[in-house]
Coordinates of C-alpha atoms in Angstrom, one line a residue:
M1 CA 0.0 0.0 0.0
A2 CA 1.5 3.3 -1.0
T3 CA 1.8 6.3 1.4
N4 CA -1.2 8.2 -0.1
E5 CA -3.4 5.0 0.0
Y6 CA -2.5 4.4 3.7
E7 CA -3.2 8.0 4.6
G8 CA -6.4 8.0 2.6
G9 CA -7.5 4.9 4.4
L10 CA -6.9 6.4 7.9
K11 CA -8.8 9.6 6.7
M12 CA -11.7 7.5 5.4
I13 CA -11.9 5.6 8.8
E14 CA -12.3 8.9 10.6
E15 CA -15.0 10.1 8.2
L16 CA -17.0 6.9 8.2
T17 CA -16.9 6.6 12.0
T18 CA -17.8 10.3 12.5
N19 CA -20.8 10.1 10.2
A20 CA -21.9 6.5 11.2
E21 CA -25.6 7.2 11.6
Q22 CA -26.0 9.1 8.3
I23 CA -24.1 6.5 6.4
Q24 CA -26.1 3.6 7.9
D25 CA -29.4 5.3 6.8
E26 CA -27.9 5.8 3.3
V27 CA -26.8 2.1 3.1
L28 CA -30.3 0.9 4.1
R29 CA -32.0 3.4 1.7
E30 CA -29.8 2.1 -1.2
I31 CA -30.5 -1.6 -0.4
L32 CA -34.2 -1.0 -0.2
S33 CA -34.4 1.2 -3.3
R34 CA -32.7 -1.5 -5.3
N35 CA -34.5 -4.5 -3.9
A36 CA -37.9 -3.3 -2.6
G37 CA -39.6 -4.8 -5.7
T38 CA -38.2 -8.3 -5.2
E39 CA -40.5 -11.1 -4.4
Y40 CA -39.3 -11.4 -0.8
L41 CA -39.4 -7.7 0.2
R42 CA -42.6 -6.9 -1.8
G43 CA -44.5 -9.1 0.6
F44 CA -43.5 -6.9 3.6
L45 CA -42.9 -3.4 2.1
H46 CA -45.3 -3.4 -0.9
G47 CA -42.7 -1.5 -3.0
Q48 CA -41.9 1.1 -0.3
T49 CA -38.5 2.0 1.1
D50 CA -39.3 3.6 4.4
K51 CA -36.9 2.7 7.2
Q52 CA -39.6 2.5 9.9
L53 CA -41.8 0.3 7.7
F54 CA -38.8 -1.9 7.2
K55 CA -38.2 -2.2 10.9
K56 CA -41.9 -2.8 11.6
N57 CA -42.7 -5.4 8.9
V58 CA -39.6 -7.2 7.8
P59 CA -39.0 -10.2 10.1
I60 CA -35.8 -11.2 11.9
V61 CA -34.7 -14.4 10.2
T62 CA -32.1 -17.2 10.2
Y63 CA -30.6 -19.1 7.3
E64 CA -33.3 -21.7 7.5
D65 CA -36.0 -19.1 6.9
L66 CA -34.2 -17.8 3.8
K67 CA -33.0 -21.2 2.5
P68 CA -36.1 -21.9 0.3
Y69 CA -35.6 -18.6 -1.5
I70 CA -31.8 -19.2 -1.9
D71 CA -32.4 -22.8 -3.1
R72 CA -34.6 -21.4 -5.9
I73 CA -31.7 -19.1 -7.0
V74 CA -29.3 -22.0 -6.7
N75 CA -31.6 -24.1 -8.9
G76 CA -31.6 -21.5 -11.7
E77 CA -34.7 -19.3 -11.2
T78 CA -33.9 -15.9 -12.7
S79 CA -36.7 -13.8 -11.3
D80 CA -36.0 -11.1 -8.7
I81 CA -36.5 -13.5 -5.7
L82 CA -34.2 -11.9 -3.0
L83 CA -32.3 -9.3 -5.0
A84 CA -32.6 -7.3 -8.2
E85 CA -28.9 -7.3 -9.1
P86 CA -27.8 -10.4 -11.0
T87 CA -26.3 -13.2 -8.9
T88 CA -22.8 -14.0 -10.0
G89 CA -22.1 -16.9 -7.7
F90 CA -22.4 -18.0 -4.0
F91 CA -20.2 -17.8 -1.0
L92 CA -19.9 -21.2 0.8
S93 CA -19.6 -20.7 4.6
S94 CA -17.0 -22.8 6.3
G95 CA -19.5 -25.0 8.1
T96 CA -17.0 -25.8 10.9
S97 CA -18.2 -23.6 13.8
G98 CA -21.9 -24.3 13.9
G99 CA -23.1 -27.0 11.4
Q100 CA -23.5 -27.5 7.7
P101 CA -22.1 -25.0 5.1
K102 CA -24.5 -22.3 3.9
L103 CA -24.8 -20.8 0.5
M104 CA -24.9 -17.0 0.3
P105 CA -25.7 -15.1 -3.0
V106 CA -22.9 -13.0 -4.4
T107 CA -23.0 -10.0 -6.8
A108 CA -20.3 -8.1 -8.7
Q109 CA -20.4 -5.4 -6.0
V110 CA -19.0 -7.8 -3.4
A111 CA -15.5 -7.8 -4.9
K112 CA -15.3 -4.0 -4.9
K113 CA -16.5 -3.9 -1.3
W114 CA -13.7 -6.4 -0.3
E115 CA -11.0 -4.2 -1.9
L116 CA -12.3 -1.2 0.0
F117 CA -12.5 -3.2 3.3
R118 CA -9.0 -4.6 2.8
G119 CA -7.5 -1.1 2.3
L120 CA -9.2 0.1 5.5
Y121 CA -8.2 -2.7 7.7
E122 CA -4.6 -2.6 6.5
S123 CA -4.2 1.1 7.2
P124 CA -3.9 0.9 11.0
V125 CA -1.5 -2.0 10.7
I126 CA 0.8 -0.1 8.4
K127 CA 0.6 3.0 10.6
Y128 CA 1.9 1.1 13.7
L129 CA 3.9 -1.9 12.3
V130 CA 5.2 -1.4 8.8
D131 CA 7.8 0.9 7.3
I132 CA 6.2 1.7 4.0
N133 CA 9.6 2.6 2.5
Q134 CA 11.0 -0.9 3.4
A135 CA 10.6 -3.5 0.7
G136 CA 9.4 -6.9 2.0
K137 CA 7.0 -9.8 1.5
R138 CA 4.2 -11.4 3.4
M139 CA 4.5 -15.1 4.1
E140 CA 0.7 -15.5 4.3
L141 CA -0.5 -19.1 4.3
M142 CA -3.4 -19.3 1.9
F143 CA -5.5 -22.3 0.8
A144 CA -8.1 -22.1 -2.0
R145 CA -11.0 -24.4 -1.8
P146 CA -12.4 -26.3 -4.9
E147 CA -15.4 -24.5 -6.4
V148 CA -18.7 -26.3 -6.6
E149 CA -21.0 -25.9 -9.6
T150 CA -24.6 -25.4 -8.6
P151 CA -27.6 -26.5 -10.7
S152 CA -27.9 -22.9 -12.0
G153 CA -24.4 -23.1 -13.5
L154 CA -23.1 -20.6 -11.0
M155 CA -20.1 -21.5 -8.9
A156 CA -20.1 -21.7 -5.1
T157 CA -16.8 -21.0 -3.3
S158 CA -15.4 -19.8 0.0
V159 CA -14.9 -16.1 0.7
T160 CA -11.2 -16.6 0.9
T161 CA -11.0 -18.5 -2.4
S162 CA -13.1 -15.8 -4.1
I163 CA -10.5 -13.2 -2.9
F164 CA -7.6 -15.3 -4.1
K165 CA -9.2 -15.6 -7.6
G166 CA -9.6 -11.8 -7.9
S167 CA -7.5 -10.2 -10.6
G168 CA -6.2 -7.5 -8.3
F169 CA -5.1 -10.0 -5.7
R170 CA -3.4 -12.3 -8.2
A171 CA -1.6 -9.3 -9.8
S172 CA -0.1 -8.4 -6.4
L173 CA 1.1 -11.9 -5.5
P174 CA 4.6 -11.8 -7.1
K175 CA 5.5 -8.5 -5.5
L176 CA 3.9 -8.7 -2.1
Y177 CA 3.7 -12.4 -1.1
T178 CA 6.1 -15.4 -0.9
S179 CA 3.5 -17.9 -2.1
P180 CA 2.9 -18.2 -5.8
S181 CA -0.7 -18.9 -7.0
E182 CA 0.2 -22.5 -7.9
T183 CA 0.7 -23.3 -4.2
I184 CA -2.4 -21.5 -3.1
F185 CA -4.6 -23.4 -5.6
C186 CA -2.9 -26.8 -5.0
P187 CA -5.8 -29.3 -4.2
D188 CA -3.7 -31.2 -1.6
P189 CA -3.5 -29.0 1.5
N190 CA -0.4 -30.8 2.9
Q191 CA 1.5 -30.3 -0.4
S192 CA 0.3 -26.7 -0.5
L193 CA 1.5 -26.1 3.0
Y194 CA 4.9 -27.8 2.4
C195 CA 5.5 -25.6 -0.7
Q196 CA 4.3 -22.4 0.9
L197 CA 6.7 -23.0 3.8
L198 CA 9.5 -23.8 1.3
F199 CA 9.0 -20.6 -0.6
G200 CA 8.8 -18.7 2.7
L201 CA 12.2 -20.2 3.8
I202 CA 13.8 -19.5 0.5
Q203 CA 12.8 -15.8 0.8
R204 CA 13.3 -15.6 4.6
E205 CA 15.4 -12.5 4.5
E206 CA 12.5 -10.6 2.7
V207 CA 9.7 -11.7 5.0
V208 CA 8.1 -8.8 7.0
M209 CA 4.9 -10.6 8.1
I210 CA 3.9 -14.2 8.8
G211 CA 0.2 -15.0 8.9
S212 CA -3.0 -16.6 7.8
F213 CA -6.7 -15.8 8.1
F214 CA -6.9 -17.7 11.5
A215 CA -4.3 -18.1 14.2
S216 CA -4.9 -21.9 14.2
T217 CA -3.5 -22.1 10.6
V218 CA -0.3 -20.3 11.6
L219 CA 0.1 -22.7 14.5
R220 CA -0.6 -25.7 12.3
A221 CA 2.1 -24.5 9.9
I222 CA 4.7 -24.2 12.7
K223 CA 3.9 -27.7 13.9
F224 CA 4.1 -29.0 10.3
L225 CA 7.5 -27.3 10.1
E226 CA 8.7 -29.1 13.3
N227 CA 8.0 -32.4 11.5
H228 CA 9.3 -31.6 8.1
W229 CA 12.1 -29.0 8.5
Q230 CA 14.8 -31.6 7.6
E231 CA 13.1 -32.4 4.2
L232 CA 12.7 -28.6 3.5
R233 CA 16.3 -28.0 4.4
Y234 CA 17.4 -30.8 2.0
D235 CA 15.3 -29.3 -0.8
I236 CA 17.0 -25.9 -0.2
K237 CA 20.5 -27.4 0.0
T238 CA 20.1 -29.4 -3.3
G239 CA 17.8 -27.0 -5.2
R240 CA 15.4 -29.9 -6.0
L241 CA 11.8 -30.2 -4.8
S242 CA 11.0 -33.4 -2.7
H243 CA 9.5 -36.3 -4.8
Q244 CA 6.7 -36.3 -2.3
I245 CA 5.3 -33.2 -4.0
T246 CA 3.5 -34.6 -6.9
D247 CA 1.4 -31.6 -8.0
S248 CA 2.8 -30.5 -11.4
R249 CA 1.9 -26.8 -10.9
C250 CA 3.8 -26.7 -7.6
R251 CA 6.8 -28.4 -9.2
N252 CA 6.8 -26.0 -12.1
A253 CA 6.6 -23.0 -9.8
A254 CA 9.4 -24.3 -7.7
S255 CA 11.7 -25.0 -10.7
L256 CA 11.6 -21.3 -11.6
V257 CA 13.2 -20.2 -8.3
M258 CA 15.0 -23.1 -6.7
K259 CA 18.7 -23.4 -6.9
P260 CA 21.2 -25.2 -4.6
N261 CA 21.9 -23.1 -1.5
P262 CA 23.9 -25.1 1.1
E263 CA 24.7 -22.0 3.2
Q264 CA 21.0 -21.2 3.6
A265 CA 20.3 -24.8 4.4
D266 CA 23.0 -25.0 7.0
L267 CA 21.6 -21.8 8.7
I268 CA 18.1 -23.3 8.8
E269 CA 19.5 -26.5 10.3
N270 CA 21.3 -24.6 13.0
I271 CA 18.1 -22.7 13.9
C272 CA 15.7 -25.7 13.8
N273 CA 18.0 -28.4 15.3
C274 CA 17.9 -27.0 18.8
K275 CA 16.4 -28.1 22.1
S276 CA 13.8 -25.4 22.3
W277 CA 11.7 -23.9 19.6
D278 CA 11.0 -20.9 21.8
G279 CA 11.0 -17.8 19.4
I280 CA 11.5 -20.0 16.3
I281 CA 9.4 -17.7 14.1
R282 CA 11.6 -14.7 14.8
K283 CA 14.8 -16.7 14.3
L284 CA 13.7 -18.1 11.0
W285 CA 12.3 -14.8 9.7
P286 CA 14.5 -12.1 11.3
K287 CA 12.9 -9.1 9.6
A288 CA 9.3 -10.1 10.4
R289 CA 7.4 -7.3 12.2
Y290 CA 4.2 -9.2 13.3
I291 CA 2.1 -12.3 13.0
A292 CA -1.3 -11.8 11.4
G293 CA -4.3 -14.0 12.2
I294 CA -7.6 -13.8 13.9
C295 CA -7.0 -14.5 17.6
T296 CA -10.5 -13.8 19.0
G297 CA -13.4 -16.1 19.7
V298 CA -12.6 -19.8 19.5
M299 CA -9.1 -18.8 18.3
R300 CA -8.2 -17.5 21.8
Q301 CA -7.0 -21.0 22.9
Y302 CA -4.1 -20.8 20.4
T303 CA -2.6 -17.5 21.5
A304 CA -0.4 -18.8 24.3
E305 CA 1.3 -21.4 22.1
L306 CA 1.7 -18.9 19.3
E307 CA 3.3 -16.4 21.7
F308 CA 5.8 -19.1 22.6
Y309 CA 6.9 -19.6 19.0
S310 CA 6.7 -15.9 18.1
G311 CA 9.8 -14.6 19.9
G312 CA 7.9 -11.5 21.1
L313 CA 6.4 -10.6 17.7
P314 CA 2.9 -9.0 18.2
L315 CA -0.1 -11.1 17.2
V316 CA -2.5 -9.0 15.1
S317 CA -6.2 -9.6 14.6
S318 CA -7.0 -7.1 11.9
L319 CA -10.6 -7.8 11.0
Y320 CA -14.0 -9.2 11.8
A321 CA -15.8 -10.5 8.8
S322 CA -18.1 -13.4 7.8
S323 CA -19.8 -14.8 4.7
E324 CA -22.7 -12.5 5.4
A325 CA -20.8 -9.2 5.6
F326 CA -17.5 -7.4 6.1
C327 CA -18.0 -5.8 9.5
G328 CA -15.2 -4.3 11.5
I329 CA -11.5 -3.6 11.8
N330 CA -9.0 -3.4 14.6
I331 CA -7.7 0.2 14.7
E332 CA -5.3 -0.7 17.6
P333 CA -3.4 -3.6 16.1
L334 CA -0.7 -3.7 18.9
C335 CA -3.2 -4.4 21.7
K336 CA -3.1 -7.8 23.4
P337 CA -5.3 -10.5 21.7
S338 CA -7.5 -10.6 24.8
D339 CA -8.2 -6.9 24.4
V340 CA -9.0 -6.8 20.7
S341 CA -12.0 -4.7 19.7
Y342 CA -13.4 -4.3 16.2
T343 CA -14.6 -0.9 15.1
F344 CA -17.6 -1.4 12.9
L345 CA -17.6 0.3 9.4
P346 CA -21.0 1.7 8.7
N347 CA -20.7 1.6 4.9
M348 CA -20.2 -2.2 4.7
A349 CA -23.8 -3.3 5.5
Y350 CA -26.8 -2.2 7.5
F351 CA -26.2 -3.5 11.1
E352 CA -28.8 -4.0 13.8
F353 CA -28.3 -5.7 17.2
L354 CA -30.5 -8.0 19.2
P355 CA -29.9 -7.5 23.0
V356 CA -28.7 -10.7 24.7
K357 CA -29.2 -11.2 28.4
N358 CA -25.8 -12.5 29.4
E359 CA -25.9 -12.1 33.2
R360 CA -26.4 -15.3 35.1
D361 CA -28.5 -15.0 38.2
E362 CA -27.0 -17.1 41.0
S363 CA -30.4 -17.9 42.5
I364 CA -32.7 -18.5 39.6
E365 CA -32.7 -20.2 36.2
M366 CA -31.0 -18.4 33.2
K367 CA -33.6 -16.2 31.6
S368 CA -34.3 -16.7 27.9
N369 CA -32.0 -14.8 25.5
D370 CA -34.9 -14.2 23.2
E371 CA -37.3 -12.2 25.5
D372 CA -36.2 -8.8 24.1
T373 CA -36.7 -8.8 20.3
E374 CA -36.4 -5.0 19.8
L375 CA -33.4 -4.4 17.5
V376 CA -31.0 -1.6 18.3
D377 CA -29.3 0.5 15.5
L378 CA -25.5 0.6 15.2
V379 CA -25.1 4.0 16.8
N380 CA -27.5 3.3 19.7
V381 CA -25.8 0.2 21.3
K382 CA -24.7 0.6 24.9
P383 CA -21.2 0.0 26.3
G384 CA -20.9 -3.2 28.3
R385 CA -24.0 -4.7 26.8
C386 CA -24.0 -7.9 24.7
Y387 CA -25.8 -8.2 21.4
E388 CA -26.4 -10.7 18.6
L389 CA -25.4 -9.3 15.2
V390 CA -28.2 -8.9 12.7
V391 CA -27.2 -7.9 9.1
T392 CA -29.0 -6.5 6.1
N393 CA -26.8 -6.5 3.0
S394 CA -27.0 -5.8 -0.7
T395 CA -27.0 -9.5 -1.7
G396 CA -30.4 -10.6 -0.4
L397 CA -30.0 -11.0 3.3
Y398 CA -32.5 -8.9 5.3
R399 CA -32.5 -8.7 9.1
Y400 CA -30.4 -11.9 9.1
K401 CA -29.2 -13.3 12.4
V402 CA -25.5 -14.0 11.9
G403 CA -25.3 -16.0 15.2
D404 CA -22.3 -14.1 16.7
V405 CA -22.6 -12.5 20.2
L406 CA -20.6 -9.3 20.6
M407 CA -20.0 -7.0 23.5
V408 CA -19.7 -3.2 23.1
S409 CA -16.3 -2.2 24.4
G410 CA -16.5 1.5 23.5
F411 CA -16.8 3.9 20.6
H412 CA -14.5 5.4 18.0
N413 CA -16.1 8.7 17.2
N414 CA -19.7 7.7 16.6
A415 CA -19.1 4.1 15.6
P416 CA -19.2 1.3 18.2
Q417 CA -16.4 -1.0 19.0
F418 CA -17.1 -4.7 19.8
Q419 CA -15.3 -7.6 21.3
F420 CA -16.2 -11.0 19.9
V421 CA -17.8 -13.1 22.7
E422 CA -19.0 -16.3 21.1
R423 CA -21.1 -18.1 18.6
K424 CA -24.6 -18.1 19.9
S425 CA -25.5 -21.5 18.5
V426 CA -22.5 -23.3 19.9
V427 CA -23.7 -24.6 23.3
L428 CA -23.6 -27.7 25.4
S429 CA -26.9 -28.9 26.8
V430 CA -28.2 -32.3 28.1
D431 CA -31.4 -31.0 29.7
M432 CA -32.7 -27.4 30.1
E433 CA -29.3 -25.9 31.0
K434 CA -27.3 -24.0 28.3
T435 CA -23.5 -23.8 28.5
S436 CA -22.0 -21.3 26.1
E437 CA -18.7 -21.3 24.3
T438 CA -17.5 -18.6 26.7
D439 CA -18.6 -20.6 29.8
L440 CA -16.6 -23.5 28.6
F441 CA -13.5 -21.5 27.7
K442 CA -13.4 -19.9 31.1
A443 CA -13.9 -23.2 32.9
V444 CA -11.2 -25.0 30.9
T445 CA -8.8 -22.1 31.5
E446 CA -9.3 -22.6 35.2
A447 CA -8.8 -26.3 35.1
K448 CA -5.7 -26.5 32.7
A449 CA -3.6 -24.7 35.3
L450 CA -3.6 -27.9 37.4
L451 CA -1.5 -29.5 34.7
N452 CA 1.5 -27.1 35.3
P453 CA 3.2 -29.2 38.0
L454 CA 3.1 -32.3 35.8
G455 CA 4.9 -30.5 33.0
F456 CA 2.0 -30.8 30.5
I457 CA 0.1 -28.1 28.6
L458 CA -3.3 -28.3 27.0
T459 CA -3.0 -27.6 23.2
E460 CA -6.5 -28.4 21.9
Y461 CA -9.9 -29.2 23.2
T462 CA -13.5 -29.6 22.1
S463 CA -16.6 -31.0 23.6
Y464 CA -19.9 -32.7 23.1
A465 CA -23.0 -33.6 25.1
D466 CA -23.3 -37.3 25.5
T467 CA -27.0 -38.2 25.8
S468 CA -26.7 -41.8 24.9
S469 CA -27.4 -42.7 28.5
V470 CA -29.6 -41.2 31.2
P471 CA -28.7 -38.8 32.7
G472 CA -26.5 -37.4 30.0
H473 CA -23.2 -35.7 30.7
Y474 CA -20.6 -33.4 29.2
V475 CA -17.5 -34.9 27.5
L476 CA -14.4 -32.9 26.8
F477 CA -11.6 -34.1 24.5
W478 CA -8.2 -32.9 25.5
E479 CA -4.9 -33.1 23.6
L480 CA -1.9 -32.6 25.8
K481 CA 1.8 -31.8 25.1
E482 CA 4.9 -31.9 27.2
K483 CA 6.2 -28.5 28.1
E484 CA 9.3 -27.5 26.1
G485 CA 12.6 -28.5 27.9
E486 CA 10.9 -30.2 30.9
H487 CA 11.1 -33.8 32.0
C488 CA 7.4 -34.6 32.5
K489 CA 6.0 -36.8 35.2
E490 CA 3.4 -39.3 34.1
L491 CA -0.1 -38.1 33.6
D492 CA -1.5 -38.5 37.2
P493 CA -5.1 -39.8 37.1
K494 CA -5.8 -37.9 40.4
I495 CA -4.9 -34.6 38.7
M496 CA -7.1 -35.4 35.7
V497 CA -10.0 -36.1 38.0
E498 CA -9.3 -32.8 39.7
C499 CA -9.4 -31.1 36.3
C500 CA -12.9 -32.6 35.7
F501 CA -14.1 -31.3 39.1
K502 CA -12.5 -27.9 38.5
I503 CA -14.3 -27.4 35.2
E504 CA -17.7 -28.3 36.9
E505 CA -16.9 -26.0 39.8
S506 CA -16.2 -23.2 37.3
L507 CA -19.4 -23.6 35.3
H508 CA -22.6 -21.6 35.8
Y509 CA -25.1 -22.0 38.7
T510 CA -27.7 -23.9 36.6
Y511 CA -25.3 -26.6 35.6
K512 CA -24.2 -27.1 39.3
I513 CA -27.8 -27.3 40.5
Y514 CA -28.6 -29.9 37.8
R515 CA -25.5 -31.9 38.8
K516 CA -26.5 -31.9 42.4
R517 CA -30.0 -33.2 41.5
N518 CA -28.4 -35.8 39.2
I519 CA -30.2 -34.4 36.1
I520 CA -26.7 -34.2 34.7
A521 CA -24.1 -36.9 35.3
A522 CA -20.4 -36.4 36.0
L523 CA -18.3 -34.5 33.5
E524 CA -15.8 -36.6 31.6
I525 CA -12.4 -35.7 30.1
R526 CA -11.1 -38.0 27.4
V527 CA -7.3 -37.5 26.7
V528 CA -6.5 -38.1 23.0
K529 CA -3.1 -38.9 21.3
Q530 CA -1.0 -36.0 19.9
G531 CA -2.1 -35.2 16.4
S532 CA -5.8 -36.1 17.0
F533 CA -7.0 -32.6 16.3
E534 CA -4.8 -32.4 13.2
A535 CA -6.6 -35.6 12.0
L536 CA -9.9 -33.8 12.8
M537 CA -8.8 -30.8 10.7
D538 CA -7.7 -33.1 7.9
Y539 CA -11.1 -34.8 7.8
C540 CA -12.9 -31.4 7.6
V541 CA -10.6 -30.3 4.8
S542 CA -11.2 -33.6 3.0
K543 CA -14.9 -32.8 3.1
G544 CA -14.4 -29.5 1.3
T545 CA -13.5 -27.0 4.2
S546 CA -10.8 -24.6 3.2
L547 CA -7.7 -24.8 5.4
S548 CA -7.8 -21.0 5.4
Q549 CA -11.3 -20.9 6.9
Y550 CA -11.1 -23.9 9.2
K551 CA -12.4 -23.3 12.7
K552 CA -12.2 -26.2 15.1
P553 CA -15.7 -26.7 16.5
S554 CA -16.1 -25.9 20.2
C555 CA -18.9 -28.5 20.3
I556 CA -18.8 -31.7 18.2
K557 CA -22.1 -32.4 16.3
S558 CA -20.8 -34.7 13.5
E559 CA -20.8 -38.4 14.2
E560 CA -17.8 -38.9 11.9
A561 CA -15.8 -36.2 13.7
L562 CA -16.7 -37.8 17.1
N563 CA -15.5 -41.2 15.8
I564 CA -12.1 -39.6 14.8
L565 CA -11.5 -38.4 18.3
D566 CA -12.9 -41.4 20.1
S567 CA -10.7 -43.7 18.1
R568 CA -7.6 -41.9 19.5
V569 CA -8.6 -41.8 23.2
T570 CA -5.8 -42.8 25.6
G571 CA -7.5 -42.2 28.9
K572 CA -10.9 -41.4 30.4
Y573 CA -11.5 -39.4 33.7
F574 CA -14.6 -38.4 35.5
S575 CA -15.5 -35.8 38.0
P576 CA -15.6 -37.4 41.5
K577 CA -18.4 -35.4 43.0
S578 CA -21.0 -32.7 42.5
P579 CA -19.5 -29.2 42.6
L580 CA -22.2 -28.0 45.1

């Protein structure tokens, strides 16, 4: 990004956030003016575009409500069903955080909006972290997902793949990124990752940023490097790509740049062949300024391990976006991952917010989160309150519940800033109680501290509600790893039983009451072999999930995924008593 573009981006952020209310009204007016005559909106607005009529008549919906209309577009109907502008394709959601993938209509306008959004979220990062006069490349790990042809003849693809296919992005690849397009579009994710790491190591003196869309992908890459650095070193030493890489496009791309470099190979060996990989990222890429990747939400569990490998490089969560809309940017990229807030950009979509009652009363049952259905406009949200995000966009989604719960952390000018709390739909429940993603994260954080004296750390976890017997109970899958440089004791069953109890003790009041009354049975931890969660990721990727968009589920709902983890269990532990 050139100096004038970066400064223009900062100026635009100030203008957008200052005039947030006016811009939101203009966005809604434009969406309704264009689409009021569509079959869907005509039934509620009768051709009118009045904001108050929209709020009064247009219902709040989920994907299941809109799916019959979207399915008609997918099947080739050309009438103005949800939107007047021609549909050019579909975004395919990742399907890993809350269920099956969803298809979202896409128009030509979406690509332009992404380019604008990218320029805005990169501006604060450049301001704080990048010398715009210093040449350098980004080692950004990117994985395209195969496109799916729908009955209409239009293609469905992930948001990230759509970005990678854009002409502007592809033109910028040779100058700005270490990975050539051949590696990004390689259909085998492991071959793709190997080659992207190889190109990043070859150009290690030019790399100013290491990253991927999610923090988990960066961590996966470092662990992959731990297992394959010797083969990569040999490739660099000999100037020949490993025979294990069979993709012809990757081999052709490598042949254009690879040449024998024994000195570089020896240097990489000296760095990697050490007792501790503490700070390995900074050692391998000495000019790197930061690590990019979303570290909020379910990605929080990866920050501690990434910080170990980072060597003090800041972890930067730049943006908050979804298949439904580009939403917000982090204007303070140097803040701690736990403090990240996203400033919403009012020109990206029309945003409304459904208040969520998040306080738990210690003496009564949790109140319903759906009692208050009065939506709040973007500029009228209250600091400290939690809301579920509701989006109206230009591609046929009207008052659509995204399923993300956000907390207002403050304002920048007149635009609110939000911290991501959780996915609303991701909960554990065996009876009437509801345990959220945040509840679980806090409880696991308390319990895993008990592993420290044993020299183990928790690297991955997920959960599911086992209702195959009565009463049902919570099951957590834990993958453990020995601490770097420590001689570990054996995994003490007594400590694991204490971990089970600590989790129960840290959960909400309703759960503890139900445990005491034996409505819920004792919580169980199942320890799995190292590499089990990589196997789970590989399975999801084999089913079409892009490695760039993979989010490990907080709660397992797929029988196949459950079988993958169950087949790798090495120990089972149960809470010894009720927490009350």
